[in-house]
Amino acid sequence: MKNDKLLLKIIIIFIVLFSFEDGYAQLGFCNGNSGDPIFTETFGTGTTQTPLPAGTTTYTFSSATPNDGFYTVSSSTAFFDWHDVPDHTEGDTNGKCLIVNADFTAGEFYRTTIIGLCENTSYEFSAFLINLSRSTGCGGNNIPINVRFEIWDDTDTTLLASGDTGEIDAQATPNWEQYGLVFQTLPAQTEVILKMRNNGAGGCGNDLAIDDIVFKSCGDNVTIEDTSNESDVFICETQTPYNLNLQANPDGTIFNTYAYQWETSTDGINWTEIVGETNQNLNINVNTTSLYRVKVAEDAINLANALCNVISDEFSITIVPTPSAPVSNGDITICENENQPLEVTVPTDITVNWYDAVSGGNLLEENNTSFSPENEGVYYAEAISINGNCISNTRTAVTLTFSQSPQVFDEAVFFCQDESVEISANINNMSYIWNTGETTESITVSTEGVYTVDVTNLDGCTVAKTIEVTQLDAPIIAEVYTENNDLIITTENVGDFSYSVDGIDYQNSPVFENLEGGRYTVYVRENSDCGIDTQTFIHFIVPKFFTPNNDTYHDTWRLKGIEFYASSEVQIFDRYGKLLFYRKNKPISWDGMFREQPLPTSDYWYVININGQRRVGHFTLKR
């Protein structure tokens, strides 16, 4: 049996050696879940330089400036022309770091033993390094730093993992850089040896500082999900007891085998193991708000040691109490033309849906503590928890009532030029505010424009009435003239006018067609009795023909209206220029006779002089 164990250990050593043969030059960090540090070296604090414990280094301690092959532990790196940088540890006052001036010969410059590890467990080693040389130093030919990390078993005979930083050149602005290495302990192994070696030669450059050496356990990232792939759930208290079915999902980045122990907590601080729950899945009935997680290790023996296992993400189940019905902010009475929402109050983790019935009914508004309905009536607010969508047992009724607003109607009002007009809200027992500043129901205005009045009833409801006031101007006759047989009137202004030639009968058109010649008084009036204008006009017409056949129609060539002129003279000629008729300052009516003999059908010419104005033309005599 003893020989079998020895053979097994030799086989494992060979497996480990083979596994890391290609990894000796590979650095890296834990790809899974890094635990809390189980070893930390920050090199302390203080303003004095101190040596490392005996056996930690082969270099020589310097309490002053460290030359090649020397080291110091100091809160200051201001040696030679090096960068003066603070240590890496956060929160330190006068924090120290290990400062190394590399020896001319490459080799080991730091080692330490790490104890308290767990067997068959993966770990992550990490440390921060910085190149202290300035990029301008050594004539720009600084030797770069290059450090090798090695993890050995406690016998210092088996190399578990190693890796090189590669060349780290001097920089104008230095930065601490972290380097890491992942390894796994062997069966029955609880200690390892960390070694750091200088790969570069000494000389000008190759000057470095090291800080914050840390060892952590390394395991898989473990998530927890329920059957709906959720990482937390909210359950209404009406759904309890709730059957919770969880599964732990390690990502497989580190562990090859898995051991589980489920835990529960009510505060996230104090955790209790769930007896017998050591499988990947957890299936239990839940009645209270609680948290769940699982400890995971590669070996069941490591589940009891916090340094040897990893903890999954937490899964929370929250039992949500049934929310109370919303609290009404009060029923609302508003005017018809106003908009004021109904409102209720709920806690911050509760939202509100509005319905038209005390139960069931139609959803009118969701996720809103206020609601603005279009119609008055009773509306119902239901509380719903944001987490879990838990519904209140009852709904809160809130009533909206409309107060009737004053009934007013816009108007168009007219007034005559040089007059005024009274305009009114036309509704009693209200309060009034005109845009003129007046506060009576009616006001008198003499300027056209748009007037408004705010009318408010006893309930405080206000509406606005608009009155457009327009001035109507009296007509002004511009011209009266004869065109053919028509009398035509024009005005200087426009308006709702009607026209007359006798002051009795009016028409909408300013044209009086085929009006018999004569003297007329024309009238133009504004149809809303806002004025009238008159003018006398002689409508003088020269007939184009006449038919002296004694049928009483057009028996004479008569110039009606000529008698109203102060002076007139009329001459009629035949086509040869023979004077046939002459009158002066007398009415004209020619019967087509010359020397008591009827003249034949033909065209005849006239010359008319009226008040010094001469008119010439011709007309036709038809038999």
XYZ file of C-alpha atoms in Angstrom:
623
model
C 0.000 0.000 0.000
C 2.849 2.385 0.864
C 4.541 1.648 -2.456
C 1.219 2.312 -4.254
C 0.964 5.774 -2.674
C 4.549 6.565 -3.611
C 3.920 5.466 -7.185
C 0.745 7.614 -7.325
C 2.659 10.671 -6.123
C 5.387 10.133 -8.731
C 2.736 9.832 -11.465
C 1.042 13.075 -10.342
C 4.398 14.895 -10.272
C 5.097 13.781 -13.830
C 1.604 14.875 -14.914
C 2.102 18.287 -13.333
C 5.537 18.675 -14.894
C 4.187 17.721 -18.302
C 1.180 20.033 -17.910
C 3.355 23.068 -17.178
C 6.220 22.328 -19.526
C 4.751 24.602 -22.177
C 3.609 27.042 -19.494
C 6.914 27.925 -17.851
C 7.049 31.176 -19.827
C 3.344 31.889 -19.537
C 1.939 34.435 -17.090
C -1.779 34.890 -16.493
C -4.517 35.476 -13.992
C -7.305 33.296 -12.684
C -10.013 33.168 -15.337
C -12.570 32.068 -12.810
C -13.473 33.227 -9.317
C -10.592 34.555 -7.216
C -11.145 34.190 -3.504
C -10.010 36.489 -0.694
C -6.221 36.854 -0.290
C -4.672 34.113 1.849
C -1.214 35.677 1.716
C -0.268 39.334 1.219
C 3.127 41.015 1.308
C 3.020 44.838 1.231
C 6.502 45.363 2.782
C 5.038 47.562 5.534
C 5.163 51.311 6.148
C 7.608 53.815 7.616
C 10.357 56.200 6.673
C 13.345 53.988 7.543
C 14.884 51.385 5.253
C 14.531 47.840 6.606
C 15.976 44.457 5.574
C 13.975 41.381 4.555
C 13.846 38.372 6.899
C 16.870 36.110 6.704
C 16.737 33.615 3.860
C 14.392 35.757 1.748
C 17.033 36.998 -0.687
C 20.560 36.349 -1.876
C 21.071 40.081 -2.442
C 22.787 42.370 0.034
C 20.727 44.821 2.074
C 21.601 48.523 1.795
C 20.482 51.119 4.297
C 21.535 53.807 1.852
C 21.682 53.755 -1.950
C 21.432 50.162 -3.291
C 24.154 49.402 -5.864
C 24.182 46.453 -8.300
C 23.363 43.273 -6.388
C 21.902 45.221 -3.483
C 18.335 45.797 -2.352
C 16.433 47.876 0.162
C 12.884 48.134 1.534
C 11.911 51.787 1.526
C 9.063 54.284 1.145
C 11.241 56.294 -1.253
C 12.678 55.243 -4.616
C 14.647 58.474 -5.149
C 18.042 56.840 -5.638
C 20.472 57.690 -8.444
C 18.392 59.294 -11.201
C 15.517 56.830 -10.708
C 11.849 57.761 -10.709
C 10.572 58.690 -7.269
C 7.221 56.890 -7.058
C 4.950 55.985 -4.139
C 4.384 52.332 -3.301
C 1.433 50.534 -4.880
C -0.581 49.614 -1.777
C -3.708 51.738 -1.555
C -4.251 53.746 1.620
C -0.648 53.455 2.830
C 1.062 56.356 4.542
C 4.784 56.158 3.812
C 4.142 52.720 2.310
C 7.208 50.659 1.490
C 8.137 48.438 -1.441
C 11.028 46.089 -2.282
C 13.641 47.990 -4.347
C 16.145 45.886 -6.303
C 19.264 46.977 -8.207
C 19.884 43.849 -10.270
C 23.185 42.006 -9.916
C 25.562 41.685 -12.856
C 24.755 37.974 -12.886
C 21.204 36.762 -13.528
C 19.702 34.730 -10.680
C 17.319 34.485 -7.764
C 16.761 37.618 -5.724
C 13.607 36.792 -3.671
C 11.961 33.733 -2.155
C 9.293 33.121 0.455
C 7.269 30.146 1.666
C 3.480 30.270 1.528
C 1.728 28.081 4.097
C -1.878 27.230 4.890
C -2.805 26.126 1.388
C -5.289 23.431 0.523
C -4.456 20.261 -1.353
C -5.739 19.724 -4.886
C -6.599 23.424 -5.155
C -5.840 26.025 -7.805
C -4.277 29.332 -6.742
C -3.402 32.650 -8.281
C -0.129 34.393 -7.453
C 0.230 38.068 -8.411
C 2.638 40.968 -7.827
C 3.077 44.549 -8.992
C 6.344 45.601 -10.686
C 7.687 48.920 -11.921
C 10.824 49.908 -13.845
C 12.503 52.663 -11.806
C 14.951 53.770 -14.527
C 14.167 56.911 -16.448
C 13.907 56.570 -20.224
C 16.535 59.337 -20.531
C 18.985 57.569 -18.249
C 22.073 55.606 -19.341
C 22.246 57.722 -22.467
C 18.947 56.179 -23.530
C 20.473 52.655 -23.369
C 18.839 51.369 -20.162
C 18.954 47.623 -19.582
C 15.236 46.599 -19.325
C 14.002 44.642 -16.341
C 12.918 41.022 -16.903
C 11.660 38.940 -13.970
C 10.844 35.238 -13.785
C 8.295 33.953 -11.259
C 8.455 30.345 -10.102
C 6.182 28.293 -7.816
C 7.867 25.172 -6.302
C 6.519 22.484 -4.050
C 7.501 22.542 -0.381
C 10.423 20.158 -1.049
C 11.856 22.641 -3.565
C 12.166 19.797 -6.060
C 9.004 20.100 -8.190
C 8.321 23.212 -10.267
C 4.562 23.751 -10.276
C 4.387 26.861 -12.501
C 6.590 29.619 -13.851
C 6.516 32.602 -16.205
C 8.571 35.540 -17.391
C 7.460 39.146 -17.514
C 9.484 39.717 -20.657
C 11.453 42.907 -21.096
C 9.918 45.921 -19.367
C 11.526 49.054 -20.758
C 12.189 52.289 -18.929
C 9.404 54.836 -19.303
C 9.152 58.609 -19.198
C 6.129 58.171 -16.919
C 6.340 54.997 -14.806
C 3.324 52.811 -14.056
C 2.891 49.908 -11.682
C 1.965 46.791 -13.693
C 0.473 43.595 -12.240
C 1.657 40.146 -13.274
C 0.095 36.841 -12.267
C 0.583 33.092 -12.317
C -1.913 30.247 -11.747
C -0.878 26.897 -10.211
C -2.411 23.905 -8.473
C -1.327 22.217 -5.257
C -0.659 18.488 -5.160
C -2.405 15.912 -2.962
C -1.421 16.379 0.700
C 0.413 19.610 -0.211
C -0.313 22.725 1.905
C 2.874 24.767 1.286
C 4.652 26.192 -1.774
C 7.798 28.249 -2.352
C 7.666 31.476 -4.386
C 10.875 32.450 -6.173
C 11.662 35.562 -8.194
C 14.628 35.556 -10.531
C 16.357 38.309 -12.443
C 16.685 37.285 -16.107
C 18.694 40.335 -17.147
C 22.290 41.313 -16.483
C 23.282 44.113 -14.181
C 24.713 47.355 -15.321
C 23.135 50.649 -16.224
C 19.403 50.007 -15.840
C 17.596 46.835 -14.732
C 16.365 48.639 -11.593
C 12.948 47.667 -10.262
C 10.503 47.812 -7.380
C 8.027 45.113 -6.278
C 4.909 45.506 -4.129
C 1.660 43.806 -3.141
C 2.548 40.121 -3.537
C -0.752 38.239 -3.161
C -1.896 34.594 -3.191
C -5.594 33.814 -3.703
C -7.527 30.643 -4.249
C -8.714 30.244 -7.822
C -11.849 28.462 -8.853
C -14.634 28.510 -11.369
C -17.036 31.386 -11.687
C -20.278 29.908 -10.411
C -23.642 31.408 -11.256
C -27.050 30.343 -9.975
C -30.241 30.336 -12.011
C -33.747 29.060 -11.556
C -35.762 27.212 -14.185
C -36.568 30.541 -15.867
C -32.873 31.475 -16.108
C -33.352 34.248 -13.569
C -30.781 35.184 -10.939
C -33.381 36.560 -8.508
C -37.160 36.351 -8.185
C -39.955 38.292 -6.517
C -42.945 36.252 -5.331
C -46.249 37.559 -4.035
C -47.102 36.344 -0.553
C -50.279 34.865 -2.006
C -48.074 32.450 -4.020
C -46.339 30.919 -0.998
C -45.149 28.327 -0.273
C -43.116 28.724 -3.455
C -41.232 25.796 -4.929
C -37.688 27.040 -5.608
C -35.599 24.990 -8.020
C -32.027 26.285 -8.424
C -29.032 25.064 -10.370
C -25.375 25.952 -9.818
C -23.491 26.568 -13.068
C -19.699 26.540 -12.756
C -17.987 27.829 -15.892
C -15.387 25.033 -16.046
C -12.407 27.359 -16.329
C -10.482 25.928 -13.371
C -12.028 22.883 -11.682
C -12.107 19.395 -13.137
C -14.346 17.893 -10.455
C -16.998 19.521 -8.272
C -18.260 19.249 -4.717
C -21.206 21.413 -3.552
C -22.689 22.696 -0.313
C -25.770 24.956 -0.481
C -26.211 27.772 2.045
C -28.969 30.223 2.935
C -29.097 33.616 4.637
C -31.667 36.198 5.627
C -29.259 39.150 5.814
C -26.483 38.350 3.330
C -23.962 38.305 6.180
C -24.679 35.234 8.256
C -24.938 32.057 6.168
C -26.194 28.654 7.246
C -25.519 25.373 5.498
C -28.645 23.583 4.278
C -28.300 20.087 5.651
C -28.115 17.392 3.000
C -28.074 19.823 0.046
C -24.775 18.831 -1.570
C -25.871 18.412 -5.176
C -25.633 20.783 -8.119
C -29.386 21.415 -7.859
C -31.432 22.728 -4.935
C -35.174 22.102 -4.701
C -36.991 23.500 -1.635
C -40.231 25.257 -0.657
C -39.816 28.892 0.397
C -42.101 31.006 2.618
C -39.826 33.912 3.550
C -37.461 36.337 1.870
C -34.013 34.748 1.767
C -30.716 34.408 -0.104
C -29.101 31.268 -1.463
C -25.593 30.427 -2.573
C -23.391 27.387 -2.956
C -19.822 26.625 -1.920
C -17.906 24.810 -4.625
C -14.605 22.970 -4.375
C -12.724 20.428 -6.464
C -12.622 18.062 -3.532
C -15.306 17.613 -0.847
C -12.593 17.794 1.806
C -12.046 21.449 0.870
C -15.661 22.548 1.332
C -15.110 23.141 5.052
C -12.080 25.404 4.511
C -12.881 28.920 3.321
C -9.383 29.166 1.837
C -9.975 26.150 -0.362
C -13.318 26.763 -2.008
C -15.151 29.386 -4.003
C -18.513 30.945 -3.374
C -21.116 31.274 -6.105
C -23.089 34.345 -6.964
C -26.051 34.907 -4.674
C -29.634 34.123 -5.646
C -32.302 36.145 -3.874
C -35.963 35.317 -3.484
C -38.086 38.124 -2.124
C -41.569 37.487 -0.784
C -43.535 40.609 -1.648
C -46.437 41.471 0.667
C -49.788 42.313 -0.860
C -49.783 46.100 -1.327
C -52.391 48.240 0.362
C -54.911 49.999 -1.845
C -53.766 53.452 -2.994
C -54.557 56.445 -0.806
C -56.786 58.963 -2.592
C -55.606 62.557 -2.770
C -59.269 63.551 -2.818
C -62.185 63.765 -5.227
C -61.882 66.500 -7.829
C -64.420 69.085 -8.987
C -63.209 71.121 -11.942
C -64.650 73.373 -14.612
C -65.528 71.855 -17.956
C -62.744 73.635 -19.772
C -60.049 72.744 -17.215
C -57.805 69.726 -16.793
C -56.800 68.528 -13.340
C -55.841 64.875 -12.897
C -57.141 62.487 -10.292
C -54.268 61.459 -8.028
C -53.467 58.781 -5.473
C -50.449 58.136 -3.277
C -48.531 54.861 -3.001
C -45.077 53.889 -1.636
C -42.091 54.233 -3.969
C -42.012 50.514 -4.795
C -45.662 50.485 -5.861
C -47.256 51.637 -9.096
C -50.909 52.225 -10.013
C -53.331 51.093 -12.716
C -56.697 52.842 -13.287
C -59.986 51.085 -14.119
C -63.613 51.993 -14.758
C -65.002 49.420 -12.327
C -64.479 48.398 -8.709
C -63.328 44.996 -9.993
C -62.634 43.724 -13.463
C -63.559 46.427 -15.948
C -61.391 48.145 -18.534
C -57.820 49.223 -17.975
C -57.777 52.998 -18.609
C -54.276 54.053 -17.532
C -51.317 52.023 -16.284
C -48.180 52.661 -14.295
C -49.241 56.138 -13.215
C -50.368 57.603 -9.897
C -52.396 60.257 -11.754
C -55.120 59.972 -14.377
C -56.888 62.630 -16.480
C -60.225 61.252 -17.738
C -62.205 63.052 -20.408
C -65.577 62.456 -18.743
C -66.765 62.928 -15.197
C -67.493 59.855 -13.126
C -66.002 57.439 -10.592
C -62.639 55.843 -11.401
C -60.742 53.134 -9.524
C -57.019 52.985 -8.694
C -55.364 49.597 -8.135
C -51.932 49.220 -6.480
C -49.346 46.912 -8.067
C -45.903 46.175 -6.661
C -43.072 47.005 -9.061
C -41.347 43.798 -7.955
C -43.518 40.742 -8.428
C -46.570 42.568 -9.834
C -48.520 41.847 -6.661
C -52.006 43.399 -6.730
C -53.874 45.098 -3.908
C -56.980 43.296 -2.655
C -59.194 46.342 -3.279
C -59.264 49.396 -5.488
C -59.614 53.017 -4.402
C -62.512 55.025 -5.836
C -61.833 58.608 -6.909
C -64.590 60.846 -8.310
C -64.302 63.512 -10.984
C -67.121 66.083 -11.219
C -67.431 68.809 -13.827
C -68.780 72.207 -12.758
C -70.721 73.839 -15.611
C -68.960 76.815 -17.113
C -70.790 79.987 -18.165
C -72.374 79.722 -21.606
C -71.232 82.547 -23.837
C -71.200 82.979 -27.589
C -68.844 84.999 -29.716
C -70.352 87.892 -31.655
C -69.694 90.223 -34.566
C -70.961 93.766 -33.872
C -71.102 96.782 -36.200
C -71.345 100.505 -35.511
C -71.678 103.541 -37.739
C -68.904 105.981 -38.431
C -68.616 108.724 -35.789
C -70.874 106.756 -33.454
C -70.351 104.173 -30.674
C -71.835 100.826 -29.805
C -72.567 98.917 -26.627
C -71.152 95.383 -26.436
C -72.105 92.883 -23.737
C -71.222 89.513 -22.245
C -74.963 88.828 -22.418
C -75.029 86.745 -19.232
C -76.072 87.932 -15.773
C -74.795 87.418 -12.245
C -71.168 86.791 -13.200
C -67.885 88.598 -12.748
C -66.349 90.168 -15.818
C -62.926 91.315 -16.928
C -62.647 92.974 -20.347
C -59.411 93.304 -22.217
C -59.975 97.031 -21.805
C -59.741 96.587 -18.031
C -63.447 97.262 -17.409
C -65.418 94.947 -15.127
C -69.082 95.549 -16.080
C -71.295 93.224 -18.062
C -71.512 95.755 -20.932
C -69.151 98.409 -22.219
C -69.426 101.107 -24.884
C -66.765 101.347 -27.579
C -66.203 103.685 -30.516
C -63.137 102.019 -32.017
C -63.305 98.932 -34.147
C -61.262 95.905 -33.112
C -61.458 92.597 -31.239
C -62.760 92.783 -27.677
C -62.674 89.910 -25.185
C -64.294 89.452 -21.807
C -63.503 86.742 -19.227
C -66.750 85.616 -17.612
C -66.485 83.813 -14.231
C -69.324 82.144 -12.334
C -69.682 81.524 -8.589
C -67.829 78.167 -8.913
C -64.820 79.993 -10.265
C -65.243 78.652 -13.793
C -64.092 81.134 -16.405
C -64.718 81.289 -20.140
C -63.731 83.941 -22.639
C -66.085 85.614 -25.068
C -64.819 87.364 -28.191
C -66.637 90.260 -29.851
C -65.372 91.557 -33.174
C -66.420 95.189 -33.585
C -66.416 96.653 -37.099
C -67.041 100.279 -38.090
C -69.455 100.813 -41.014
C -68.625 103.897 -43.107
C -71.236 106.048 -44.829
C -71.106 105.827 -48.648
C -69.461 108.591 -50.677
C -70.483 108.920 -54.324
C -67.454 109.240 -56.555
C -69.036 109.503 -60.021
C -72.312 109.088 -61.890
C -72.122 108.627 -65.640
C -74.067 107.401 -68.679
C -72.871 104.479 -70.702
C -75.091 103.706 -73.704
C -78.555 103.739 -72.111
C -77.298 102.758 -68.633
C -76.783 105.008 -65.624
C -73.807 103.874 -63.522
C -72.836 104.970 -59.996
C -69.369 104.530 -58.402
C -68.333 105.200 -54.785
C -65.065 106.261 -53.167
C -65.345 103.540 -50.511
C -66.734 100.035 -50.284
C -69.416 98.647 -48.046
C -72.779 97.005 -47.890
C -74.456 99.595 -50.117
C -77.753 99.778 -52.079
C -78.644 102.226 -54.891
C -81.707 104.204 -56.054
C -82.627 106.867 -58.663
C -85.831 107.955 -56.932
C -85.081 107.551 -53.190
C -87.834 104.935 -52.903
C -86.837 101.817 -54.760
C -83.337 100.506 -54.073
C -81.270 97.815 -55.722
C -77.963 96.130 -54.854
C -76.387 96.920 -58.230
C -74.940 100.370 -59.009
C -75.964 99.946 -62.676
C -79.412 101.054 -63.836
C -79.876 99.475 -67.233
C -81.810 101.106 -70.154
C -82.825 103.986 -67.967
C -84.853 106.649 -69.748
C -83.023 109.893 -70.145
C -83.747 112.731 -67.785
C -82.573 114.472 -64.668
C -82.263 112.164 -61.648
C -81.287 112.409 -58.018
C -79.261 109.245 -57.310
C -79.087 107.761 -53.806
C -76.466 105.438 -52.211
C -77.241 104.217 -48.722
C -75.441 101.954 -46.207
C -77.764 99.009 -45.573
C -77.392 99.168 -41.778
C -78.587 102.784 -41.785
C -75.067 104.118 -41.357
C -75.517 106.971 -43.862
C -76.692 107.997 -47.307
C -75.216 110.109 -50.099
C -77.072 111.772 -52.990
C -76.203 113.489 -56.218
C -78.237 115.025 -59.068
C -77.363 113.771 -62.538
C -78.757 114.453 -66.054
C -79.040 111.148 -67.809
C -78.776 112.318 -71.441
C -79.401 109.698 -74.187
C -79.073 110.081 -77.970
C -81.395 107.494 -79.614
C -79.738 105.343 -82.310
C -82.932 105.022 -84.329
C -86.624 105.970 -84.480
C -89.669 104.739 -86.492
C -92.162 107.525 -87.281
C -95.074 105.207 -88.193
C -97.596 106.454 -85.624
C -97.592 103.210 -83.584
C -96.722 105.207 -80.452
C -93.348 103.461 -80.127
C -90.282 105.521 -81.077
C -92.342 107.776 -83.306
C -89.935 110.677 -82.752
C -86.177 111.172 -82.316
C -86.304 112.677 -78.823
C -83.387 113.888 -76.708
C -84.720 113.461 -73.174
C -82.946 115.502 -70.556
C -81.437 118.094 -72.856
C -83.920 120.620 -71.571
C -82.204 120.537 -68.170
C -78.958 121.978 -69.497
C -78.382 125.731 -69.345
C -77.579 125.978 -73.041
C -78.091 123.558 -75.869
C -78.019 123.553 -79.654
C -78.999 120.637 -81.938
C -78.524 120.314 -85.736
C -79.591 117.377 -87.978
C -78.152 116.798 -91.501
C -78.747 114.338 -94.282
C -75.902 112.435 -95.840
C -75.150 115.316 -98.179
C -74.795 117.818 -95.348
C -78.106 119.504 -95.847
C -79.442 121.022 -92.612
C -82.834 119.483 -91.917
C -83.473 120.479 -88.274
C -82.210 123.101 -85.837
C -83.148 123.941 -82.234
C -81.524 125.983 -79.525
C -82.238 125.927 -75.810
C -85.434 123.977 -76.318
C -86.675 120.448 -75.862
C -85.898 118.243 -78.859
C -88.440 115.955 -80.528
C -88.080 115.489 -84.353
C -90.751 113.588 -86.270
C -88.670 112.975 -89.459
C -90.443 115.710 -91.503
C -88.739 118.364 -93.602
C -90.911 121.189 -94.971
C -93.950 119.069 -94.074
C -92.707 116.188 -96.145
C -91.627 112.859 -94.625
C -87.978 112.012 -95.171
C -87.047 108.579 -96.453
C -85.458 105.744 -94.509
C -81.794 106.550 -94.158
C -79.006 107.500 -91.764
C -78.897 111.090 -90.555
C -76.157 113.027 -88.775
C -76.351 115.240 -85.710
C -74.243 117.884 -84.050
C -75.117 118.613 -80.405
C -73.590 121.388 -78.314
C -74.430 121.248 -74.597
C -72.885 123.699 -72.173
C -70.026 124.236 -74.591
C -69.379 120.491 -75.167
C -69.833 119.179 -78.722
C -71.123 115.710 -79.598
C -71.335 114.330 -83.162
C -72.917 111.106 -84.420
C -75.615 109.542 -86.539
C -78.893 107.690 -86.135
C -81.284 105.754 -88.397
C -84.754 106.751 -89.551
C -86.806 103.670 -90.410
C -90.121 103.731 -92.291
